[in-house]
Coordinates of C-alpha atoms and ligand atoms in Angstrom, one line a residue:
M1 CA 31.5 11.2 20.6
T2 CA 28.5 9.3 18.6
F3 CA 29.1 7.7 15.2
E4 CA 27.4 10.5 13.6
E5 CA 29.6 13.2 15.1
I6 CA 32.7 11.4 14.4
A7 CA 31.2 10.7 10.8
D8 CA 30.6 14.5 10.7
S9 CA 34.0 15.4 11.7
L10 CA 35.9 13.0 9.4
L11 CA 33.4 14.0 6.7
E12 CA 34.5 17.8 7.4
G13 CA 38.2 16.9 7.0
S14 CA 37.3 15.3 3.7
K15 CA 35.7 18.4 2.5
S16 CA 39.0 20.5 3.6
S17 CA 41.4 18.2 1.8
G18 CA 39.3 18.7 -1.4
C19 CA 37.3 15.6 -1.3
P20 CA 36.0 15.1 -5.0
F21 CA 32.6 14.3 -4.1
Y22 CA 32.1 17.8 -1.8
E23 CA 33.6 19.7 -4.8
K24 CA 30.7 18.4 -6.9
Y25 CA 28.1 17.9 -4.3
E26 CA 26.3 19.7 -1.6
P27 CA 25.0 17.3 1.1
Y28 CA 21.9 17.8 2.8
E29 CA 19.4 15.9 5.3
I30 CA 19.9 12.3 6.3
L31 CA 17.6 9.8 4.3
G32 CA 18.4 6.5 6.1
R33 CA 21.3 4.7 7.9
G34 CA 22.8 1.6 8.0
L35 CA 25.1 -0.3 10.7
C36 CA 28.2 1.4 8.8
S37 CA 26.7 3.8 6.5
V38 CA 24.7 7.2 6.4
V39 CA 22.4 7.9 3.2
R40 CA 22.1 11.6 2.7
K41 CA 20.2 13.7 -0.1
C42 CA 22.7 15.8 -2.1
V43 CA 22.3 18.2 -5.1
E44 CA 25.1 18.2 -8.0
K45 CA 26.2 21.8 -7.8
T46 CA 26.3 22.5 -11.9
T47 CA 23.2 20.7 -12.6
K48 CA 21.1 21.2 -9.5
T49 CA 19.9 17.6 -9.8
P50 CA 19.2 15.8 -6.4
Y51 CA 20.6 12.5 -5.6
A52 CA 21.2 10.3 -2.7
V53 CA 24.6 9.6 -1.6
K54 CA 25.6 6.6 0.7
I55 CA 28.3 7.5 2.6
I56 CA 30.4 4.1 4.0
D57 CA 32.5 4.7 6.9
L58 CA 35.7 2.7 6.4
T59 CA 37.0 3.6 10.1
R60 CA 34.7 1.9 12.1
K61 CA 36.6 -0.9 14.2
D62 CA 33.5 -2.7 15.6
N63 CA 32.8 -4.1 12.1
L64 CA 34.7 -5.4 9.4
Q65 CA 38.4 -3.9 9.1
A66 CA 38.9 -1.1 6.7
T67 CA 40.2 -3.3 3.9
E68 CA 37.3 -5.7 4.2
Q69 CA 34.8 -3.0 4.4
R70 CA 36.1 -1.3 1.5
E71 CA 36.4 -4.6 -0.3
A72 CA 32.7 -5.0 0.2
G73 CA 31.8 -1.5 -0.9
Y74 CA 33.8 -2.1 -4.1
N75 CA 32.0 -5.3 -4.4
E76 CA 28.3 -3.5 -4.2
I77 CA 29.9 -0.8 -6.8
R78 CA 30.7 -3.5 -9.2
L79 CA 27.4 -5.3 -9.0
L80 CA 25.3 -2.2 -8.8
K81 CA 27.2 -1.5 -12.4
Q82 CA 26.1 -4.6 -13.7
C83 CA 22.5 -4.0 -13.2
S84 CA 21.8 -0.4 -12.9
D85 CA 20.0 -0.4 -16.6
H86 CA 17.4 -2.2 -15.1
P87 CA 14.4 -0.2 -14.5
Y88 CA 13.6 -1.5 -11.2
I89 CA 17.3 -1.5 -9.7
I90 CA 18.6 1.4 -8.3
T91 CA 20.8 3.5 -10.5
L92 CA 24.4 4.0 -9.2
H93 CA 25.4 7.6 -10.8
E94 CA 28.8 7.6 -9.7
A95 CA 31.3 6.7 -6.8
F96 CA 34.0 8.4 -5.0
E97 CA 36.7 7.3 -2.4
T98 CA 38.9 8.8 0.0
P99 CA 40.8 6.9 2.9
A100 CA 38.0 7.1 5.5
F101 CA 35.0 6.9 3.2
L102 CA 33.2 5.6 0.1
F103 CA 30.8 7.9 -1.6
L104 CA 28.0 5.9 -3.8
V105 CA 25.8 8.3 -5.5
F106 CA 22.5 6.8 -6.3
E107 CA 19.2 8.2 -8.1
L108 CA 17.1 9.6 -5.6
C109 CA 14.0 7.8 -4.3
P110 CA 11.6 10.8 -3.0
N111 CA 9.0 8.1 -1.7
G112 CA 11.3 6.1 0.5
E113 CA 11.0 2.7 1.5
L114 CA 8.3 0.4 0.7
F115 CA 8.3 -0.1 4.7
D116 CA 7.0 3.4 4.8
L117 CA 4.2 3.0 2.5
L118 CA 3.2 -0.1 4.4
T119 CA 3.5 1.7 7.7
Q120 CA 1.3 4.5 6.6
K121 CA -1.4 2.3 4.7
V122 CA -1.1 -0.8 7.3
R123 CA -2.0 -3.2 4.5
L124 CA -1.9 -3.1 0.6
S125 CA -4.8 -4.0 -1.6
E126 CA -4.2 -7.4 -4.0
K127 CA -4.0 -4.7 -7.1
R128 CA -1.4 -2.8 -5.4
A129 CA 0.7 -5.7 -4.1
R130 CA 0.4 -7.2 -7.5
V131 CA 2.1 -4.4 -9.2
I132 CA 5.0 -4.1 -6.7
M133 CA 5.8 -8.1 -6.7
R134 CA 5.5 -7.9 -10.4
Q135 CA 8.3 -5.4 -10.3
L136 CA 10.3 -6.9 -7.6
L137 CA 10.2 -10.4 -9.3
E138 CA 11.4 -8.9 -12.7
S139 CA 14.3 -7.6 -10.9
I140 CA 15.0 -10.6 -9.1
A141 CA 14.6 -12.7 -12.3
F142 CA 17.1 -10.1 -14.1
L143 CA 19.6 -10.7 -11.3
H144 CA 19.2 -14.4 -11.0
S145 CA 19.9 -14.6 -14.7
K146 CA 23.2 -13.2 -14.1
G147 CA 24.0 -15.3 -11.3
I148 CA 23.7 -12.6 -8.4
M149 CA 22.3 -13.7 -5.3
H150 CA 20.8 -10.3 -3.4
R151 CA 20.6 -11.9 0.1
D152 CA 19.0 -8.8 1.6
I153 CA 15.6 -8.4 0.0
K154 CA 13.2 -6.9 2.4
C155 CA 10.4 -3.9 2.6
E156 CA 13.3 -1.6 3.7
N157 CA 15.5 -2.2 0.8
I158 CA 12.5 -1.9 -1.7
L159 CA 12.7 2.1 -2.4
L160 CA 9.8 3.8 -4.4
S161 CA 10.6 6.4 -7.3
D162 CA 8.8 9.7 -7.9
S163 CA 6.3 7.8 -10.1
C164 CA 5.9 5.2 -7.3
D165 CA 7.6 2.2 -9.3
I166 CA 10.1 0.4 -7.0
R167 CA 13.8 0.5 -7.1
L168 CA 15.4 -2.6 -5.6
S169 CA 18.5 -1.3 -3.5
D170 CA 21.0 -2.1 -1.2
F171 CA 23.6 -4.6 -2.6
G172 CA 26.0 -4.7 0.3
F173 CA 25.3 -8.4 1.0
A174 CA 25.0 -9.3 -2.7
T175 CA 27.4 -12.0 -4.4
V176 CA 27.7 -13.6 -7.7
Y177 CA 26.5 -17.2 -7.1
D178 CA 29.5 -19.9 -7.7
K179 CA 28.2 -23.4 -7.6
N180 CA 31.7 -24.3 -6.4
V181 CA 31.5 -22.4 -3.3
I182 CA 29.4 -23.8 -0.4
Y183 CA 27.5 -20.6 1.4
K184 CA 26.8 -21.1 4.8
E185 CA 27.1 -17.5 6.3
L186 CA 23.9 -16.1 8.0
L187 CA 23.4 -12.5 6.4
G188 CA 20.3 -10.5 6.3
T189 CA 17.3 -9.4 8.5
P190 CA 16.0 -12.4 10.8
G191 CA 12.4 -12.5 9.8
Y192 CA 13.4 -12.7 6.1
L193 CA 15.8 -15.4 6.5
S194 CA 15.2 -18.8 4.7
P195 CA 15.0 -22.0 6.2
E196 CA 17.9 -23.5 4.3
M197 CA 20.1 -20.5 5.3
L198 CA 19.4 -21.0 8.9
K199 CA 19.8 -24.9 8.6
A200 CA 23.3 -24.4 6.6
N201 CA 24.5 -22.1 9.2
S202 CA 23.2 -24.0 12.1
Y203 CA 23.8 -27.8 11.3
E204 CA 26.8 -29.7 10.0
N205 CA 26.3 -31.6 6.7
Q206 CA 23.9 -29.0 5.3
P207 CA 23.8 -28.4 1.5
S208 CA 24.9 -25.0 0.6
Y209 CA 22.2 -22.3 0.1
G210 CA 21.7 -20.5 -3.1
L211 CA 19.5 -18.2 -5.3
A212 CA 16.3 -19.6 -4.1
I213 CA 16.6 -17.8 -0.5
D214 CA 15.7 -14.5 -2.7
M215 CA 12.3 -16.0 -3.7
W216 CA 11.9 -17.0 -0.1
A217 CA 12.6 -13.6 1.1
C218 CA 9.8 -12.2 -1.7
G219 CA 7.4 -14.6 -0.1
V220 CA 7.8 -13.0 3.1
V221 CA 7.5 -9.5 1.3
L222 CA 3.7 -10.7 -0.6
Y223 CA 2.7 -12.0 2.8
T224 CA 3.5 -9.0 4.6
L225 CA 2.0 -6.5 2.2
I226 CA -1.1 -8.3 2.0
A227 CA -1.4 -9.1 5.8
G228 CA 0.2 -5.9 7.2
S229 CA 2.3 -8.3 9.4
P230 CA 5.3 -10.5 8.9
P231 CA 4.3 -14.7 8.3
F232 CA 7.0 -15.2 10.8
Y233 CA 7.2 -13.4 14.1
N234 CA 7.7 -14.3 17.7
R235 CA 9.1 -12.0 20.4
K236 CA 11.5 -14.7 21.1
T237 CA 13.5 -14.8 17.9
I238 CA 14.5 -18.6 18.8
Y239 CA 10.8 -19.4 18.2
M240 CA 10.4 -17.6 15.2
L241 CA 13.6 -19.0 13.5
R242 CA 12.0 -22.6 14.6
D243 CA 8.7 -21.4 12.7
I244 CA 10.9 -20.4 9.6
M245 CA 12.9 -23.9 9.5
N246 CA 9.4 -25.7 9.7
G247 CA 7.6 -23.5 7.6
K248 CA 4.9 -22.7 10.1
Y249 CA 2.7 -19.9 9.3
T250 CA -1.0 -19.6 8.6
F251 CA -3.5 -17.6 6.5
S252 CA -6.1 -17.6 9.4
G253 CA -6.4 -14.0 10.0
A254 CA -9.6 -11.9 9.3
E255 CA -7.3 -10.0 7.0
W256 CA -6.9 -13.0 4.6
E257 CA -10.8 -13.9 4.2
D258 CA -11.1 -11.8 0.9
V259 CA -7.6 -12.6 -0.5
S260 CA -7.7 -14.3 -3.9
S261 CA -6.6 -18.0 -4.0
E262 CA -4.1 -16.9 -6.7
C263 CA -2.5 -14.7 -4.2
K264 CA -2.3 -17.4 -1.5
E265 CA -0.8 -20.1 -3.9
L266 CA 1.8 -17.8 -5.0
V267 CA 2.8 -17.1 -1.3
E268 CA 2.6 -21.0 -0.5
R269 CA 4.9 -21.4 -3.5
M270 CA 7.5 -19.0 -2.4
L271 CA 7.4 -20.0 1.1
C272 CA 8.0 -23.4 0.4
V273 CA 10.9 -25.1 2.9
D274 CA 12.3 -27.2 0.2
P275 CA 14.5 -24.7 -1.7
T276 CA 14.6 -27.5 -4.9
K277 CA 10.7 -27.2 -4.9
R278 CA 10.2 -23.5 -4.4
I279 CA 9.3 -21.3 -7.3
T280 CA 11.7 -19.2 -9.1
A281 CA 11.5 -15.7 -10.1
H282 CA 10.8 -16.4 -13.8
E283 CA 8.0 -19.2 -13.0
A284 CA 6.4 -16.6 -10.4
L285 CA 5.9 -14.5 -13.1
Q286 CA 3.9 -16.5 -15.0
Q287 CA 1.5 -17.1 -11.9
R288 CA -2.1 -16.6 -12.3
F289 CA -2.0 -13.8 -9.4
L290 CA 0.7 -11.9 -11.3
Q291 CA -0.7 -12.5 -14.7
S292 CA -4.1 -11.2 -14.0
T293 CA -3.6 -8.1 -16.2
D294 CA -6.9 -9.0 -17.9
T295 CA -8.8 -9.4 -14.9
V296 CA -7.6 -6.0 -14.2
Q297 CA -8.2 -4.8 -17.3
I298 CA -11.9 -6.0 -17.3
R299 CA -12.3 -4.7 -13.9
T300 CA -11.2 -1.3 -14.9
A301 CA -13.4 -1.3 -17.9
V302 CA -16.4 -2.4 -15.5
S303 CA -15.5 0.3 -13.0
R304 CA -15.3 2.7 -15.9
V305 CA -18.8 1.9 -17.2
K306 CA -20.3 2.1 -13.9
S307 CA -18.8 5.6 -13.3
V308 CA -20.5 6.7 -16.7
F309 CA -23.8 5.1 -15.7
H310 CA -23.5 6.8 -12.3
A311 CA -22.6 10.2 -14.0
I312 CA -25.5 9.9 -16.3
R313 CA -27.9 9.2 -13.6
A314 CA -26.7 12.1 -11.7
I315 CA -27.1 14.5 -14.4
I316 CA -30.8 13.3 -15.2
R317 CA -31.5 13.7 -11.6
M318 CA -30.3 17.1 -11.3
R319 CA -32.0 18.1 -14.3
R320 CA -35.3 16.8 -12.9
L321 CA -34.7 18.4 -9.6
S322 CA -36.9 21.5 -10.6
R323 CA -39.6 19.4 -11.5
T324 CA -39.4 16.5 -8.8
P325 CA -41.3 17.5 -5.8
Q326 CA -39.2 18.4 -2.5
P327 CA -38.6 15.6 -0.4
I328 CA -40.7 15.8 2.9
C329 CA -39.4 14.6 6.4
K330 CA -41.7 12.5 8.6
Q331 CA -41.9 14.9 11.5
T332 CA -43.1 17.6 8.8
L333 CA -45.3 15.4 7.9
S334 CA -47.0 14.7 10.7
T335 CA -47.2 18.2 12.2
K336 CA -47.5 20.3 9.5
P337 CA -48.7 18.5 6.6
Y338 CA -50.5 21.1 5.2
K339 CA -47.3 23.2 4.4
H340 CA -46.9 21.2 1.2
K341 CA -48.9 22.2 -1.7
A342 CA -48.9 18.3 -3.0
L343 CA -50.0 17.1 0.4
R344 CA -52.7 20.1 0.7
K345 CA -54.1 18.9 -2.7
L346 CA -54.1 15.3 -1.5
I347 CA -55.5 15.9 2.1
D348 CA -58.4 17.9 0.8
S349 CA -59.4 15.7 -2.0
S350 CA -59.5 12.8 0.7
A351 CA -61.4 14.8 3.2
Y352 CA -64.0 15.7 0.3
N353 CA -64.2 12.2 -0.7
L354 CA -64.9 11.4 3.1
Y355 CA -67.0 14.0 3.9
G356 CA -68.4 15.3 0.4
H357 CA -71.8 13.8 0.9
W358 CA -72.3 16.1 4.0
V359 CA -72.6 19.3 1.8
Q360 CA -74.6 20.1 -1.5
R361 CA -72.6 19.9 -4.7
T362 CA -73.4 23.7 -5.3
D363 CA -73.3 24.9 -1.7
E364 CA -69.9 26.5 -2.0
Q365 CA -70.2 28.0 1.4
N366 CA -70.8 24.6 3.1
R367 CA -67.9 23.3 0.8
A368 CA -65.4 25.9 2.4
A369 CA -66.9 24.9 6.0
L370 CA -65.6 21.4 5.4
F371 CA -61.9 22.7 5.1
Q372 CA -62.1 25.0 8.2
C373 CA -59.1 24.4 10.6
F374 CA -60.6 25.7 13.9
L375 CA -62.8 24.0 16.5
K376 CA -66.7 24.5 16.5
P377 CA -68.4 23.8 19.6
H378 CA -69.5 20.3 19.8
Q379 CA -67.4 19.4 16.7
A380 CA -65.0 16.7 17.6
P381 CA -62.5 15.4 16.6
S382 CA -61.4 18.8 14.6
L383 CA -60.8 18.6 11.1
K384 CA -57.3 19.5 11.5
R385 CA -57.0 16.7 13.8
R386 CA -58.7 14.3 11.1
H387 CA -56.3 15.6 8.4
R388 CA -53.6 14.7 10.7
L389 CA -55.1 11.2 11.2
L390 CA -55.5 11.0 7.4
S391 CA -51.8 11.8 6.7
D392 CA -50.6 9.6 9.6
S393 CA -52.7 6.8 8.0
Q394 CA -51.3 7.6 4.8
L395 CA -47.9 7.3 6.0
T396 CA -48.3 3.9 7.7
S397 CA -49.8 2.8 4.3
Q398 CA -46.9 3.9 2.1
Ligands
ADP401 P1 22.5 -0.3 4.3 O1 23.3 -1.1 3.8 O2 23.2 0.6 5.4 O3 21.4 -0.8 4.9 P2 21.0 1.1 2.4 O4 21.3 1.4 0.9 O5 20.0 0.0 2.5 O6 22.3 1.0 3.4 O7 20.4 2.6 2.9 C1 19.8 2.9 4.1 C2 18.7 3.6 3.8 O8 18.6 4.8 3.4 C3 17.6 2.8 3.1 O9 17.1 1.9 3.9 C4 16.6 4.2 2.5 O10 15.7 4.4 3.7 C5 17.6 5.2 2.5 N1 18.0 5.3 1.2 C6 19.2 4.3 0.5 N2 19.4 4.8 -0.8 C7 18.5 5.8 -1.0 C8 17.8 6.7 -2.1 N3 18.6 6.2 -3.5 N4 16.8 7.3 -2.3 C9 16.4 7.4 -1.0 N5 16.8 6.8 0.1 C10 17.6 6.2 0.1
MG402 MG1 19.4 -1.4 4.0

């Protein structure tokens, strides 16, 4: 039996035994999965409002024991309740529990994960990345002001609301930082782990890690958004972890060529190996890259002026269209120059200028002969050809 089949049969059990979640909500499709949780869309029966429910399985033996798992779930609920008012942190609507499951009902983020957006776009513009990073750092500054360490900041845990604002989610590893506790636990996702967490976990006599680990993960997020690939990656995880501990990454790819120095500077200050020198969320929000609303506004104003200018020019051109001569292609010009009235006039007058002395000014018949287009015996080259030669020479002279 797969995990989902077991979960579904247990869920059926909780349905029939009158679980309050199922009395109030109708579950729908799966939105995402974790190690011991499934997230589904659900709809509140009375209000028809859609939500997302995280169903934590407390019966899995290969993970934490049920009591530990339940404690972890309670911890997640407790922390979420402290932060749910923040605009960029996911709102926990309500929670239910049964002997086998915990149900956490969240606001629904219909635009999915930031990770999906990045997969779709490959890289984000600095402007888009700036908006996302500002919201992310505001949520981190808020968490850190409450002493909460998230410990699992990554693109998969940053969700997008219907207006595409971020919602920081997944507080499964979050904890309230206590300076009397020595943190050495290795938690999170390999590419986002900080050097001090790796060192604390791998070597003796290393200091405890702290809130700064979240800022390192933010640096990984910003780098990934701009470059479209993570700063630390190696197929062999051990080499990747070594690079993280040495802070070895580069801005050498072509994707970094047009990136502003302000953006690179912020990445560098977040991916600083020494956690005591690493920028804090509050300081990061004051950085030029994130403060450049003025530049954005100026750029917006400039682009607006440009758009107005283009629109006016287009209107003027369209108005003039009836009066402006039609464009002539080069081939028509060389094969049928006489087809166009304006050109016809030009050719005729040029021909007259050249050969006018052949005819008497008053001799209308001879004048007409000058413009004849058929060959007369011993007349070479033809007038038509001369016209062609003339039009060619005009073309090249233009
Ligand atoms: P886990 O702790 O198991 O990683 P998460 O809380 O991160 O659980 O949820 C797993 C996935 O479910 C997320 O990465 C996301 O794709 C989806 N998900 C979670 N919460 C929501 C939500 N409120 N709206 C939409 N999708 C969600
Ligand atoms: Mg997650």
